[in-house]
Amino acid sequence: QVQLVQSGAAVKKPGASVKVSCKASGYNFMSYGIIWVRQAPGQGLEWMGWISVYNGKTNYVDKLQGRVTMTADTSSNTAYMEMRSLRSDDTAVYYCARGNGYTFGSHIYYDMDVWGQGTMVTVSS
Amino acid sequence: QSALTQPASVSGSPGESITISCTGTSSDVGNYNLVSWYQQHPGKAPTLIISEVYRRPSGVSNRFSGSKSGNTASLTISGLQAEDEADYYCSSYAGSSTVVFGGGTKMTVL
């Protein structure tokens, strides 16, 4: 069955970096995108951005530009999300989701049809 | 981009129907038929229950239905069951290949 399995929880100090992995199975990894979403404790969902596994193209939400990098390794069917210069307000559960893609004109849209189990990232001194 | 607006909470009794609204702008909900709804039980990952305004993925109960009028999308749950108690989030394409979520609605079955 289609499954996304994420890496375990991480505790980081302010200013450090974190890299979360998301291993896909049960489908053709290159035929879908991967979207990253985070959820701060007790808060709602925040869309972070996506990567096209097929060509490596990425798109990030403006507020995270310059601090986040999304990559995908097709040899291991694993996607990664790295965030740098961590702050306390980056404390959240980070989810990866499989992206069912639509292209229309210059637009690219990914629906999020299968989700990973989430990775808790705590930023604390 | 600003989050879509959802009511903080809704409630209903078993067997009743409830509707959750999701209000955006002409730059997101009103301009694209790319509204999705997600269900999230406590401590669990979200699951997709409606895509493209009204499409139900395979395996999702037909008690869930979606619609849109102007800048507002809606999720209706009919025949409420205890297992429907969860948080519900809408999302919409917002241009520039980005997506925006609603703030979420806590749905309680009385």
PDB file of N, CA and C in Angstrom, chain B:
ATOM      1  N   GLN B   1       0.295  35.478   1.842  1.00  0.00           N
ATOM      2  CA  GLN B   1      -1.128  35.183   1.678  1.00  0.00           C
ATOM      3  C   GLN B   1      -1.742  34.887   3.037  1.00  0.00           C
ATOM      4  N   SER B   2      -3.000  35.250   3.250  1.00  0.00           N
ATOM      5  CA  SER B   2      -3.674  35.056   4.523  1.00  0.00           C
ATOM      6  C   SER B   2      -4.389  33.719   4.546  1.00  0.00           C
ATOM      7  N   ALA B   3      -4.510  33.178   5.773  1.00  0.00           N
ATOM      8  CA  ALA B   3      -5.210  31.907   5.931  1.00  0.00           C
ATOM      9  C   ALA B   3      -6.682  32.074   5.568  1.00  0.00           C
ATOM     10  N   LEU B   4      -7.281  31.009   5.082  1.00  0.00           N
ATOM     11  CA  LEU B   4      -8.712  30.994   4.821  1.00  0.00           C
ATOM     12  C   LEU B   4      -9.452  31.002   6.164  1.00  0.00           C
ATOM     13  N   THR B   5     -10.680  31.524   6.160  1.00  0.00           N
ATOM     14  CA  THR B   5     -11.432  31.668   7.410  1.00  0.00           C
ATOM     15  C   THR B   5     -12.427  30.531   7.601  1.00  0.00           C
ATOM     16  N   GLN B   6     -12.271  29.820   8.705  1.00  0.00           N
ATOM     17  CA  GLN B   6     -13.196  28.758   9.087  1.00  0.00           C
ATOM     18  C   GLN B   6     -13.733  29.057  10.488  1.00  0.00           C
ATOM     19  N   PRO B   7     -14.940  28.574  10.807  1.00  0.00           N
ATOM     20  CA  PRO B   7     -15.417  28.709  12.189  1.00  0.00           C
ATOM     21  C   PRO B   7     -14.534  27.871  13.104  1.00  0.00           C
ATOM     22  N   ALA B   8     -14.328  28.366  14.318  1.00  0.00           N
ATOM     23  CA  ALA B   8     -13.446  27.654  15.249  1.00  0.00           C
ATOM     24  C   ALA B   8     -14.033  26.311  15.652  1.00  0.00           C
ATOM     25  N   SER B   9     -15.346  26.262  15.767  1.00  0.00           N
ATOM     26  CA  SER B   9     -15.983  25.019  16.197  1.00  0.00           C
ATOM     27  C   SER B   9     -17.396  24.910  15.653  1.00  0.00           C
ATOM     28  N   VAL B  10     -17.812  23.680  15.456  1.00  0.00           N
ATOM     29  CA  VAL B  10     -19.197  23.358  15.114  1.00  0.00           C
ATOM     30  C   VAL B  10     -19.549  22.088  15.877  1.00  0.00           C
ATOM     31  N   SER B  11     -20.836  21.853  16.046  1.00  0.00           N
ATOM     32  CA  SER B  11     -21.255  20.632  16.724  1.00  0.00           C
ATOM     33  C   SER B  11     -22.587  20.161  16.181  1.00  0.00           C
ATOM     34  N   GLY B  12     -22.862  18.894  16.389  1.00  0.00           N
ATOM     35  CA  GLY B  12     -24.127  18.316  15.968  1.00  0.00           C
ATOM     36  C   GLY B  12     -24.357  17.003  16.681  1.00  0.00           C
ATOM     37  N   SER B  13     -25.574  16.548  16.675  1.00  0.00           N
ATOM     38  CA  SER B  13     -25.934  15.280  17.314  1.00  0.00           C
ATOM     39  C   SER B  13     -25.836  14.142  16.301  1.00  0.00           C
ATOM     40  N   PRO B  14     -25.652  12.930  16.787  1.00  0.00           N
ATOM     41  CA  PRO B  14     -25.599  11.789  15.873  1.00  0.00           C
ATOM     42  C   PRO B  14     -26.805  11.750  14.949  1.00  0.00           C
ATOM     43  N   GLY B  15     -26.537  11.509  13.664  1.00  0.00           N
ATOM     44  CA  GLY B  15     -27.595  11.436  12.667  1.00  0.00           C
ATOM     45  C   GLY B  15     -27.905  12.762  11.986  1.00  0.00           C
ATOM     46  N   GLU B  16     -27.511  13.863  12.625  1.00  0.00           N
ATOM     47  CA  GLU B  16     -27.767  15.182  12.026  1.00  0.00           C
ATOM     48  C   GLU B  16     -26.734  15.480  10.936  1.00  0.00           C
ATOM     49  N   SER B  17     -26.960  16.617  10.252  1.00  0.00           N
ATOM     50  CA  SER B  17     -26.004  17.118   9.262  1.00  0.00           C
ATOM     51  C   SER B  17     -25.412  18.430   9.752  1.00  0.00           C
ATOM     52  N   ILE B  18     -24.154  18.646   9.461  1.00  0.00           N
ATOM     53  CA  ILE B  18     -23.511  19.916   9.775  1.00  0.00           C
ATOM     54  C   ILE B  18     -22.749  20.404   8.542  1.00  0.00           C
ATOM     55  N   THR B  19     -22.537  21.715   8.483  1.00  0.00           N
ATOM     56  CA  THR B  19     -21.776  22.307   7.386  1.00  0.00           C
ATOM     57  C   THR B  19     -20.690  23.205   7.949  1.00  0.00           C
ATOM     58  N   ILE B  20     -19.485  23.059   7.408  1.00  0.00           N
ATOM     59  CA  ILE B  20     -18.350  23.890   7.796  1.00  0.00           C
ATOM     60  C   ILE B  20     -18.006  24.788   6.612  1.00  0.00           C
ATOM     61  N   SER B  21     -17.920  26.077   6.863  1.00  0.00           N
ATOM     62  CA  SER B  21     -17.603  27.019   5.795  1.00  0.00           C
ATOM     63  C   SER B  21     -16.112  27.327   5.764  1.00  0.00           C
ATOM     64  N   CYS B  22     -15.666  27.802   4.619  1.00  0.00           N
ATOM     65  CA  CYS B  22     -14.263  28.122   4.386  1.00  0.00           C
ATOM     66  C   CYS B  22     -14.240  29.327   3.448  1.00  0.00           C
ATOM     67  N   THR B  23     -13.975  30.488   4.003  1.00  0.00           N
ATOM     68  CA  THR B  23     -14.063  31.715   3.221  1.00  0.00           C
ATOM     69  C   THR B  23     -12.696  32.254   2.852  1.00  0.00           C
ATOM     70  N   GLY B  24     -12.519  32.491   1.580  1.00  0.00           N
ATOM     71  CA  GLY B  24     -11.267  33.048   1.083  1.00  0.00           C
ATOM     72  C   GLY B  24     -11.522  34.333   0.319  1.00  0.00           C
ATOM     73  N   THR B  25     -10.802  34.520  -0.755  1.00  0.00           N
ATOM     74  CA  THR B  25     -10.918  35.726  -1.563  1.00  0.00           C
ATOM     75  C   THR B  25     -10.990  35.353  -3.042  1.00  0.00           C
ATOM     76  N   SER B  26     -11.085  36.360  -3.869  1.00  0.00           N
ATOM     77  CA  SER B  26     -11.101  36.142  -5.314  1.00  0.00           C
ATOM     78  C   SER B  26      -9.728  35.728  -5.839  1.00  0.00           C
ATOM     79  N   SER B  27      -8.716  35.750  -4.973  1.00  0.00           N
ATOM     80  CA  SER B  27      -7.370  35.319  -5.375  1.00  0.00           C
ATOM     81  C   SER B  27      -7.116  33.848  -5.077  1.00  0.00           C
ATOM     82  N   ASP B  28      -8.006  33.237  -4.311  1.00  0.00           N
ATOM     83  CA  ASP B  28      -7.804  31.825  -3.987  1.00  0.00           C
ATOM     84  C   ASP B  28      -9.099  31.041  -4.224  1.00  0.00           C
ATOM     85  N   VAL B  29      -9.923  30.891  -3.193  1.00  0.00           N
ATOM     86  CA  VAL B  29     -11.137  30.065  -3.319  1.00  0.00           C
ATOM     87  C   VAL B  29     -11.996  30.509  -4.498  1.00  0.00           C
ATOM     88  N   GLY B  30     -12.191  31.801  -4.653  1.00  0.00           N
ATOM     89  CA  GLY B  30     -13.089  32.305  -5.680  1.00  0.00           C
ATOM     90  C   GLY B  30     -12.568  32.171  -7.095  1.00  0.00           C
ATOM     91  N   ASN B  31     -11.258  31.935  -7.248  1.00  0.00           N
ATOM     92  CA  ASN B  31     -10.671  31.950  -8.585  1.00  0.00           C
ATOM     93  C   ASN B  31     -10.305  30.561  -9.111  1.00  0.00           C
ATOM     94  N   TYR B  32     -10.293  29.566  -8.233  1.00  0.00           N
ATOM     95  CA  TYR B  32      -9.870  28.233  -8.654  1.00  0.00           C
ATOM     96  C   TYR B  32     -10.767  27.156  -8.025  1.00  0.00           C
ATOM     97  N   ASN B  33     -11.074  26.134  -8.796  1.00  0.00           N
ATOM     98  CA  ASN B  33     -11.823  24.997  -8.252  1.00  0.00           C
ATOM     99  C   ASN B  33     -10.847  23.959  -7.703  1.00  0.00           C
ATOM    100  N   LEU B  34      -9.959  24.432  -6.864  1.00  0.00           N
ATOM    101  CA  LEU B  34      -8.916  23.579  -6.274  1.00  0.00           C
ATOM    102  C   LEU B  34      -8.960  23.730  -4.761  1.00  0.00           C
ATOM    103  N   VAL B  35     -10.127  23.422  -4.216  1.00  0.00           N
ATOM    104  CA  VAL B  35     -10.344  23.437  -2.769  1.00  0.00           C
ATOM    105  C   VAL B  35     -10.372  21.998  -2.279  1.00  0.00           C
ATOM    106  N   SER B  36      -9.633  21.736  -1.225  1.00  0.00           N
ATOM    107  CA  SER B  36      -9.603  20.410  -0.605  1.00  0.00           C
ATOM    108  C   SER B  36     -10.000  20.516   0.850  1.00  0.00           C
ATOM    109  N   TRP B  37     -10.426  19.376   1.395  1.00  0.00           N
ATOM    110  CA  TRP B  37     -10.761  19.286   2.819  1.00  0.00           C
ATOM    111  C   TRP B  37     -10.009  18.098   3.423  1.00  0.00           C
ATOM    112  N   TYR B  38      -9.535  18.318   4.653  1.00  0.00           N
ATOM    113  CA  TYR B  38      -8.770  17.293   5.366  1.00  0.00           C
ATOM    114  C   TYR B  38      -9.388  17.085   6.742  1.00  0.00           C
ATOM    115  N   GLN B  39      -9.384  15.823   7.165  1.00  0.00           N
ATOM    116  CA  GLN B  39      -9.848  15.443   8.499  1.00  0.00           C
ATOM    117  C   GLN B  39      -8.636  15.062   9.330  1.00  0.00           C
ATOM    118  N   GLN B  40      -8.578  15.542  10.563  1.00  0.00           N
ATOM    119  CA  GLN B  40      -7.461  15.197  11.437  1.00  0.00           C
ATOM    120  C   GLN B  40      -7.979  14.824  12.827  1.00  0.00           C
ATOM    121  N   HIS B  41      -7.769  13.557  13.189  1.00  0.00           N
ATOM    122  CA  HIS B  41      -8.079  13.124  14.539  1.00  0.00           C
ATOM    123  C   HIS B  41      -6.917  13.463  15.461  1.00  0.00           C
ATOM    124  N   PRO B  42      -7.181  13.636  16.767  1.00  0.00           N
ATOM    125  CA  PRO B  42      -6.127  14.050  17.701  1.00  0.00           C
ATOM    126  C   PRO B  42      -4.903  13.137  17.648  1.00  0.00           C
ATOM    127  N   GLY B  43      -3.750  13.766  17.509  1.00  0.00           N
ATOM    128  CA  GLY B  43      -2.496  13.025  17.492  1.00  0.00           C
ATOM    129  C   GLY B  43      -2.210  12.265  16.217  1.00  0.00           C
ATOM    130  N   LYS B  44      -3.031  12.465  15.197  1.00  0.00           N
ATOM    131  CA  LYS B  44      -2.865  11.749  13.929  1.00  0.00           C
ATOM    132  C   LYS B  44      -2.560  12.714  12.796  1.00  0.00           C
ATOM    133  N   ALA B  45      -2.081  12.161  11.695  1.00  0.00           N
ATOM    134  CA  ALA B  45      -1.858  12.969  10.502  1.00  0.00           C
ATOM    135  C   ALA B  45      -3.191  13.262   9.822  1.00  0.00           C
ATOM    136  N   PRO B  46      -3.274  14.366   9.107  1.00  0.00           N
ATOM    137  CA  PRO B  46      -4.496  14.649   8.334  1.00  0.00           C
ATOM    138  C   PRO B  46      -4.719  13.600   7.255  1.00  0.00           C
ATOM    139  N   THR B  47      -5.982  13.453   6.854  1.00  0.00           N
ATOM    140  CA  THR B  47      -6.314  12.613   5.706  1.00  0.00           C
ATOM    141  C   THR B  47      -7.205  13.419   4.761  1.00  0.00           C
ATOM    142  N   LEU B  48      -7.020  13.194   3.472  1.00  0.00           N
ATOM    143  CA  LEU B  48      -7.789  13.900   2.446  1.00  0.00           C
ATOM    144  C   LEU B  48      -9.178  13.305   2.347  1.00  0.00           C
ATOM    145  N   ILE B  49     -10.206  14.155   2.438  1.00  0.00           N
ATOM    146  CA  ILE B  49     -11.578  13.659   2.306  1.00  0.00           C
ATOM    147  C   ILE B  49     -12.332  14.266   1.119  1.00  0.00           C
ATOM    148  N   ILE B  50     -11.911  15.433   0.659  1.00  0.00           N
ATOM    149  CA  ILE B  50     -12.516  16.069  -0.510  1.00  0.00           C
ATOM    150  C   ILE B  50     -11.412  16.783  -1.291  1.00  0.00           C
ATOM    151  N   SER B  51     -11.398  16.625  -2.615  1.00  0.00           N
ATOM    152  CA  SER B  51     -10.474  17.376  -3.455  1.00  0.00           C
ATOM    153  C   SER B  51     -11.258  18.052  -4.571  1.00  0.00           C
ATOM    154  N   GLU B  52     -10.661  19.059  -5.176  1.00  0.00           N
ATOM    155  CA  GLU B  52     -11.292  19.775  -6.295  1.00  0.00           C
ATOM    156  C   GLU B  52     -12.743  20.137  -5.989  1.00  0.00           C
ATOM    157  N   VAL B  53     -12.952  20.701  -4.839  1.00  0.00           N
ATOM    158  CA  VAL B  53     -14.242  21.232  -4.353  1.00  0.00           C
ATOM    159  C   VAL B  53     -15.200  20.133  -3.899  1.00  0.00           C
ATOM    160  N   TYR B  54     -15.375  19.069  -4.718  1.00  0.00           N
ATOM    161  CA  TYR B  54     -16.439  18.109  -4.401  1.00  0.00           C
ATOM    162  C   TYR B  54     -16.063  16.637  -4.611  1.00  0.00           C
ATOM    163  N   ARG B  55     -14.861  16.372  -5.111  1.00  0.00           N
ATOM    164  CA  ARG B  55     -14.485  14.977  -5.412  1.00  0.00           C
ATOM    165  C   ARG B  55     -14.066  14.230  -4.152  1.00  0.00           C
ATOM    166  N   ARG B  56     -14.643  13.036  -3.967  1.00  0.00           N
ATOM    167  CA  ARG B  56     -14.280  12.185  -2.836  1.00  0.00           C
ATOM    168  C   ARG B  56     -13.271  11.136  -3.279  1.00  0.00           C
ATOM    169  N   PRO B  57     -12.112  11.063  -2.609  1.00  0.00           N
ATOM    170  CA  PRO B  57     -11.161   9.989  -2.919  1.00  0.00           C
ATOM    171  C   PRO B  57     -11.784   8.626  -2.609  1.00  0.00           C
ATOM    172  N   SER B  58     -11.262   7.622  -3.255  1.00  0.00           N
ATOM    173  CA  SER B  58     -11.715   6.265  -3.022  1.00  0.00           C
ATOM    174  C   SER B  58     -11.617   5.916  -1.535  1.00  0.00           C
ATOM    175  N   GLY B  59     -12.698   5.348  -1.006  1.00  0.00           N
ATOM    176  CA  GLY B  59     -12.690   4.928   0.382  1.00  0.00           C
ATOM    177  C   GLY B  59     -13.284   5.933   1.349  1.00  0.00           C
ATOM    178  N   VAL B  60     -13.517   7.147   0.879  1.00  0.00           N
ATOM    179  CA  VAL B  60     -14.114   8.164   1.745  1.00  0.00           C
ATOM    180  C   VAL B  60     -15.640   8.020   1.700  1.00  0.00           C
ATOM    181  N   SER B  61     -16.251   8.079   2.868  1.00  0.00           N
ATOM    182  CA  SER B  61     -17.704   7.904   2.974  1.00  0.00           C
ATOM    183  C   SER B  61     -18.447   8.965   2.162  1.00  0.00           C
ATOM    184  N   ASN B  62     -19.559   8.546   1.545  1.00  0.00           N
ATOM    185  CA  ASN B  62     -20.387   9.500   0.796  1.00  0.00           C
ATOM    186  C   ASN B  62     -21.210  10.399   1.728  1.00  0.00           C
ATOM    187  N   ARG B  63     -20.996  10.262   3.029  1.00  0.00           N
ATOM    188  CA  ARG B  63     -21.614  11.209   3.966  1.00  0.00           C
ATOM    189  C   ARG B  63     -20.895  12.557   3.944  1.00  0.00           C
ATOM    190  N   PHE B  64     -19.714  12.579   3.334  1.00  0.00           N
ATOM    191  CA  PHE B  64     -18.950  13.818   3.198  1.00  0.00           C
ATOM    192  C   PHE B  64     -19.170  14.383   1.800  1.00  0.00           C
ATOM    193  N   SER B  65     -19.524  15.670   1.729  1.00  0.00           N
ATOM    194  CA  SER B  65     -19.704  16.301   0.431  1.00  0.00           C
ATOM    195  C   SER B  65     -19.181  17.731   0.478  1.00  0.00           C
ATOM    196  N   GLY B  66     -18.733  18.222  -0.680  1.00  0.00           N
ATOM    197  CA  GLY B  66     -18.177  19.564  -0.766  1.00  0.00           C
ATOM    198  C   GLY B  66     -18.871  20.385  -1.826  1.00  0.00           C
ATOM    199  N   SER B  67     -18.823  21.699  -1.638  1.00  0.00           N
ATOM    200  CA  SER B  67     -19.416  22.612  -2.606  1.00  0.00           C
ATOM    201  C   SER B  67     -18.700  23.951  -2.511  1.00  0.00           C
ATOM    202  N   LYS B  68     -19.012  24.830  -3.452  1.00  0.00           N
ATOM    203  CA  LYS B  68     -18.406  26.165  -3.446  1.00  0.00           C
ATOM    204  C   LYS B  68     -19.364  27.154  -4.078  1.00  0.00           C
ATOM    205  N   SER B  69     -19.406  28.354  -3.503  1.00  0.00           N
ATOM    206  CA  SER B  69     -20.158  29.454  -4.076  1.00  0.00           C
ATOM    207  C   SER B  69     -19.354  30.726  -3.867  1.00  0.00           C
ATOM    208  N   GLY B  70     -18.945  31.340  -4.960  1.00  0.00           N
ATOM    209  CA  GLY B  70     -18.132  32.549  -4.857  1.00  0.00           C
ATOM    210  C   GLY B  70     -16.831  32.287  -4.118  1.00  0.00           C
ATOM    211  N   ASN B  71     -16.569  33.078  -3.097  1.00  0.00           N
ATOM    212  CA  ASN B  71     -15.321  32.953  -2.338  1.00  0.00           C
ATOM    213  C   ASN B  71     -15.420  32.009  -1.148  1.00  0.00           C
ATOM    214  N   THR B  72     -16.544  31.301  -1.026  1.00  0.00           N
ATOM    215  CA  THR B  72     -16.751  30.408   0.123  1.00  0.00           C
ATOM    216  C   THR B  72     -16.986  28.969  -0.320  1.00  0.00           C
ATOM    217  N   ALA B  73     -16.177  28.072   0.245  1.00  0.00           N
ATOM    218  CA  ALA B  73     -16.369  26.644   0.051  1.00  0.00           C
ATOM    219  C   ALA B  73     -17.005  26.063   1.305  1.00  0.00           C
ATOM    220  N   SER B  74     -17.653  24.925   1.147  1.00  0.00           N
ATOM    221  CA  SER B  74     -18.330  24.309   2.290  1.00  0.00           C
ATOM    222  C   SER B  74     -18.145  22.804   2.288  1.00  0.00           C
ATOM    223  N   LEU B  75     -18.039  22.263   3.486  1.00  0.00           N
ATOM    224  CA  LEU B  75     -18.003  20.816   3.699  1.00  0.00           C
ATOM    225  C   LEU B  75     -19.245  20.452   4.497  1.00  0.00           C
ATOM    226  N   THR B  76     -20.012  19.497   3.979  1.00  0.00           N
ATOM    227  CA  THR B  76     -21.186  19.013   4.694  1.00  0.00           C
ATOM    228  C   THR B  76     -20.963  17.565   5.103  1.00  0.00           C
ATOM    229  N   ILE B  77     -21.241  17.286   6.353  1.00  0.00           N
ATOM    230  CA  ILE B  77     -21.196  15.910   6.857  1.00  0.00           C
ATOM    231  C   ILE B  77     -22.621  15.540   7.245  1.00  0.00           C
ATOM    232  N   SER B  78     -23.149  14.524   6.577  1.00  0.00           N
ATOM    233  CA  SER B  78     -24.517  14.099   6.867  1.00  0.00           C
ATOM    234  C   SER B  78     -24.494  12.818   7.704  1.00  0.00           C
ATOM    235  N   GLY B  79     -25.589  12.559   8.405  1.00  0.00           N
ATOM    236  CA  GLY B  79     -25.666  11.360   9.236  1.00  0.00           C
ATOM    237  C   GLY B  79     -24.508  11.263  10.212  1.00  0.00           C
ATOM    238  N   LEU B  80     -24.295  12.317  10.980  1.00  0.00           N
ATOM    239  CA  LEU B  80     -23.144  12.392  11.877  1.00  0.00           C
ATOM    240  C   LEU B  80     -22.954  11.133  12.711  1.00  0.00           C
ATOM    241  N   GLN B  81     -21.688  10.708  12.800  1.00  0.00           N
ATOM    242  CA  GLN B  81     -21.333   9.565  13.625  1.00  0.00           C
ATOM    243  C   GLN B  81     -20.243   9.991  14.605  1.00  0.00           C
ATOM    244  N   ALA B  82     -20.127   9.253  15.679  1.00  0.00           N
ATOM    245  CA  ALA B  82     -19.137   9.582  16.706  1.00  0.00           C
ATOM    246  C   ALA B  82     -17.728   9.674  16.117  1.00  0.00           C
ATOM    247  N   GLU B  83     -17.430   8.816  15.153  1.00  0.00           N
ATOM    248  CA  GLU B  83     -16.087   8.783  14.555  1.00  0.00           C
ATOM    249  C   GLU B  83     -15.786  10.022  13.722  1.00  0.00           C
ATOM    250  N   ASP B  84     -16.788  10.853  13.437  1.00  0.00           N
ATOM    251  CA  ASP B  84     -16.563  12.065  12.658  1.00  0.00           C
ATOM    252  C   ASP B  84     -15.992  13.189  13.514  1.00  0.00           C
ATOM    253  N   GLU B  85     -16.003  13.007  14.820  1.00  0.00           N
ATOM    254  CA  GLU B  85     -15.461  14.036  15.711  1.00  0.00           C
ATOM    255  C   GLU B  85     -13.966  14.175  15.453  1.00  0.00           C
ATOM    256  N   ALA B  86     -13.567  15.360  14.992  1.00  0.00           N
ATOM    257  CA  ALA B  86     -12.193  15.598  14.551  1.00  0.00           C
ATOM    258  C   ALA B  86     -12.032  17.072  14.209  1.00  0.00           C
ATOM    259  N   ASP B  87     -10.813  17.441  13.856  1.00  0.00           N
ATOM    260  CA  ASP B  87     -10.561  18.771  13.293  1.00  0.00           C
ATOM    261  C   ASP B  87     -10.634  18.675  11.776  1.00  0.00           C
ATOM    262  N   TYR B  88     -11.182  19.712  11.162  1.00  0.00           N
ATOM    263  CA  TYR B  88     -11.317  19.744   9.713  1.00  0.00           C
ATOM    264  C   TYR B  88     -10.645  21.009   9.165  1.00  0.00           C
ATOM    265  N   TYR B  89      -9.866  20.819   8.113  1.00  0.00           N
ATOM    266  CA  TYR B  89      -9.141  21.924   7.496  1.00  0.00           C
ATOM    267  C   TYR B  89      -9.481  22.003   6.013  1.00  0.00           C
ATOM    268  N   CYS B  90      -9.701  23.221   5.533  1.00  0.00           N
ATOM    269  CA  CYS B  90      -9.818  23.419   4.098  1.00  0.00           C
ATOM    270  C   CYS B  90      -8.486  23.959   3.581  1.00  0.00           C
ATOM    271  N   SER B  91      -8.272  23.789   2.293  1.00  0.00           N
ATOM    272  CA  SER B  91      -7.109  24.388   1.645  1.00  0.00           C
ATOM    273  C   SER B  91      -7.528  24.820   0.245  1.00  0.00           C
ATOM    274  N   SER B  92      -6.798  25.767  -0.295  1.00  0.00           N
ATOM    275  CA  SER B  92      -7.094  26.245  -1.646  1.00  0.00           C
ATOM    276  C   SER B  92      -5.812  26.609  -2.363  1.00  0.00           C
ATOM    277  N   TYR B  93      -5.808  26.403  -3.662  1.00  0.00           N
ATOM    278  CA  TYR B  93      -4.738  26.953  -4.486  1.00  0.00           C
ATOM    279  C   TYR B  93      -4.835  28.478  -4.373  1.00  0.00           C
ATOM    280  N   ALA B  94      -3.658  29.124  -4.267  1.00  0.00           N
ATOM    281  CA  ALA B  94      -3.648  30.565  -4.008  1.00  0.00           C
ATOM    282  C   ALA B  94      -2.796  31.316  -5.030  1.00  0.00           C
ATOM    283  N   GLY B  95      -2.549  30.687  -6.181  1.00  0.00           N
ATOM    284  CA  GLY B  95      -1.719  31.330  -7.185  1.00  0.00           C
ATOM    285  C   GLY B  95      -0.235  31.135  -6.913  1.00  0.00           C
ATOM    286  N   SER B  96       0.584  31.408  -7.902  1.00  0.00           N
ATOM    287  CA  SER B  96       2.048  31.277  -7.781  1.00  0.00           C
ATOM    288  C   SER B  96       2.460  29.894  -7.302  1.00  0.00           C
ATOM    289  N   SER B  97       1.670  28.895  -7.662  1.00  0.00           N
ATOM    290  CA  SER B  97       1.953  27.498  -7.306  1.00  0.00           C
ATOM    291  C   SER B  97       2.028  27.284  -5.794  1.00  0.00           C
ATOM    292  N   THR B  98       1.241  28.041  -5.049  1.00  0.00           N
ATOM    293  CA  THR B  98       1.198  27.917  -3.588  1.00  0.00           C
ATOM    294  C   THR B  98      -0.204  27.522  -3.128  1.00  0.00           C
ATOM    295  N   VAL B  99      -0.276  27.061  -1.905  1.00  0.00           N
ATOM    296  CA  VAL B  99      -1.526  26.635  -1.281  1.00  0.00           C
ATOM    297  C   VAL B  99      -1.664  27.332   0.067  1.00  0.00           C
ATOM    298  N   VAL B 100      -2.893  27.652   0.424  1.00  0.00           N
ATOM    299  CA  VAL B 100      -3.158  28.226   1.736  1.00  0.00           C
ATOM    300  C   VAL B 100      -4.194  27.360   2.450  1.00  0.00           C
ATOM    301  N   PHE B 101      -3.999  27.176   3.755  1.00  0.00           N
ATOM    302  CA  PHE B 101      -4.936  26.413   4.575  1.00  0.00           C
ATOM    303  C   PHE B 101      -5.876  27.341   5.328  1.00  0.00           C
ATOM    304  N   GLY B 102      -7.007  26.803   5.718  1.00  0.00           N
ATOM    305  CA  GLY B 102      -7.868  27.461   6.685  1.00  0.00           C
ATOM    306  C   GLY B 102      -7.336  27.234   8.085  1.00  0.00           C
ATOM    307  N   GLY B 103      -7.896  27.973   9.045  1.00  0.00           N
ATOM    308  CA  GLY B 103      -7.425  27.871  10.416  1.00  0.00           C
ATOM    309  C   GLY B 103      -7.868  26.610  11.139  1.00  0.00           C
ATOM    310  N   GLY B 104      -8.803  25.888  10.538  1.00  0.00           N
ATOM    311  CA  GLY B 104      -9.269  24.645  11.143  1.00  0.00           C
ATOM    312  C   GLY B 104     -10.555  24.816  11.933  1.00  0.00           C
ATOM    313  N   THR B 105     -11.362  23.766  11.947  1.00  0.00           N
ATOM    314  CA  THR B 105     -12.632  23.747  12.678  1.00  0.00           C
ATOM    315  C   THR B 105     -12.708  22.483  13.515  1.00  0.00           C
ATOM    316  N   LYS B 106     -12.965  22.653  14.806  1.00  0.00           N
ATOM    317  CA  LYS B 106     -13.131  21.497  15.681  1.00  0.00           C
ATOM    318  C   LYS B 106     -14.587  21.077  15.638  1.00  0.00           C
ATOM    319  N   MET B 107     -14.830  19.862  15.170  1.00  0.00           N
ATOM    320  CA  MET B 107     -16.195  19.361  15.043  1.00  0.00           C
ATOM    321  C   MET B 107     -16.475  18.379  16.182  1.00  0.00           C
ATOM    322  N   THR B 108     -17.499  18.693  16.958  1.00  0.00           N
ATOM    323  CA  THR B 108     -17.869  17.867  18.114  1.00  0.00           C
ATOM    324  C   THR B 108     -19.202  17.188  17.880  1.00  0.00           C
ATOM    325  N   VAL B 109     -19.249  15.901  18.157  1.00  0.00           N
ATOM    326  CA  VAL B 109     -20.510  15.153  18.086  1.00  0.00           C
ATOM    327  C   VAL B 109     -21.079  15.089  19.494  1.00  0.00           C
ATOM    328  N   LEU B 110     -22.240  15.682  19.660  1.00  0.00           N
ATOM    329  CA  LEU B 110     -22.832  15.820  20.994  1.00  0.00           C
ATOM    330  C   LEU B 110     -23.347  14.500  21.543  1.00  0.00           C
TER     331      LEU B 110
END
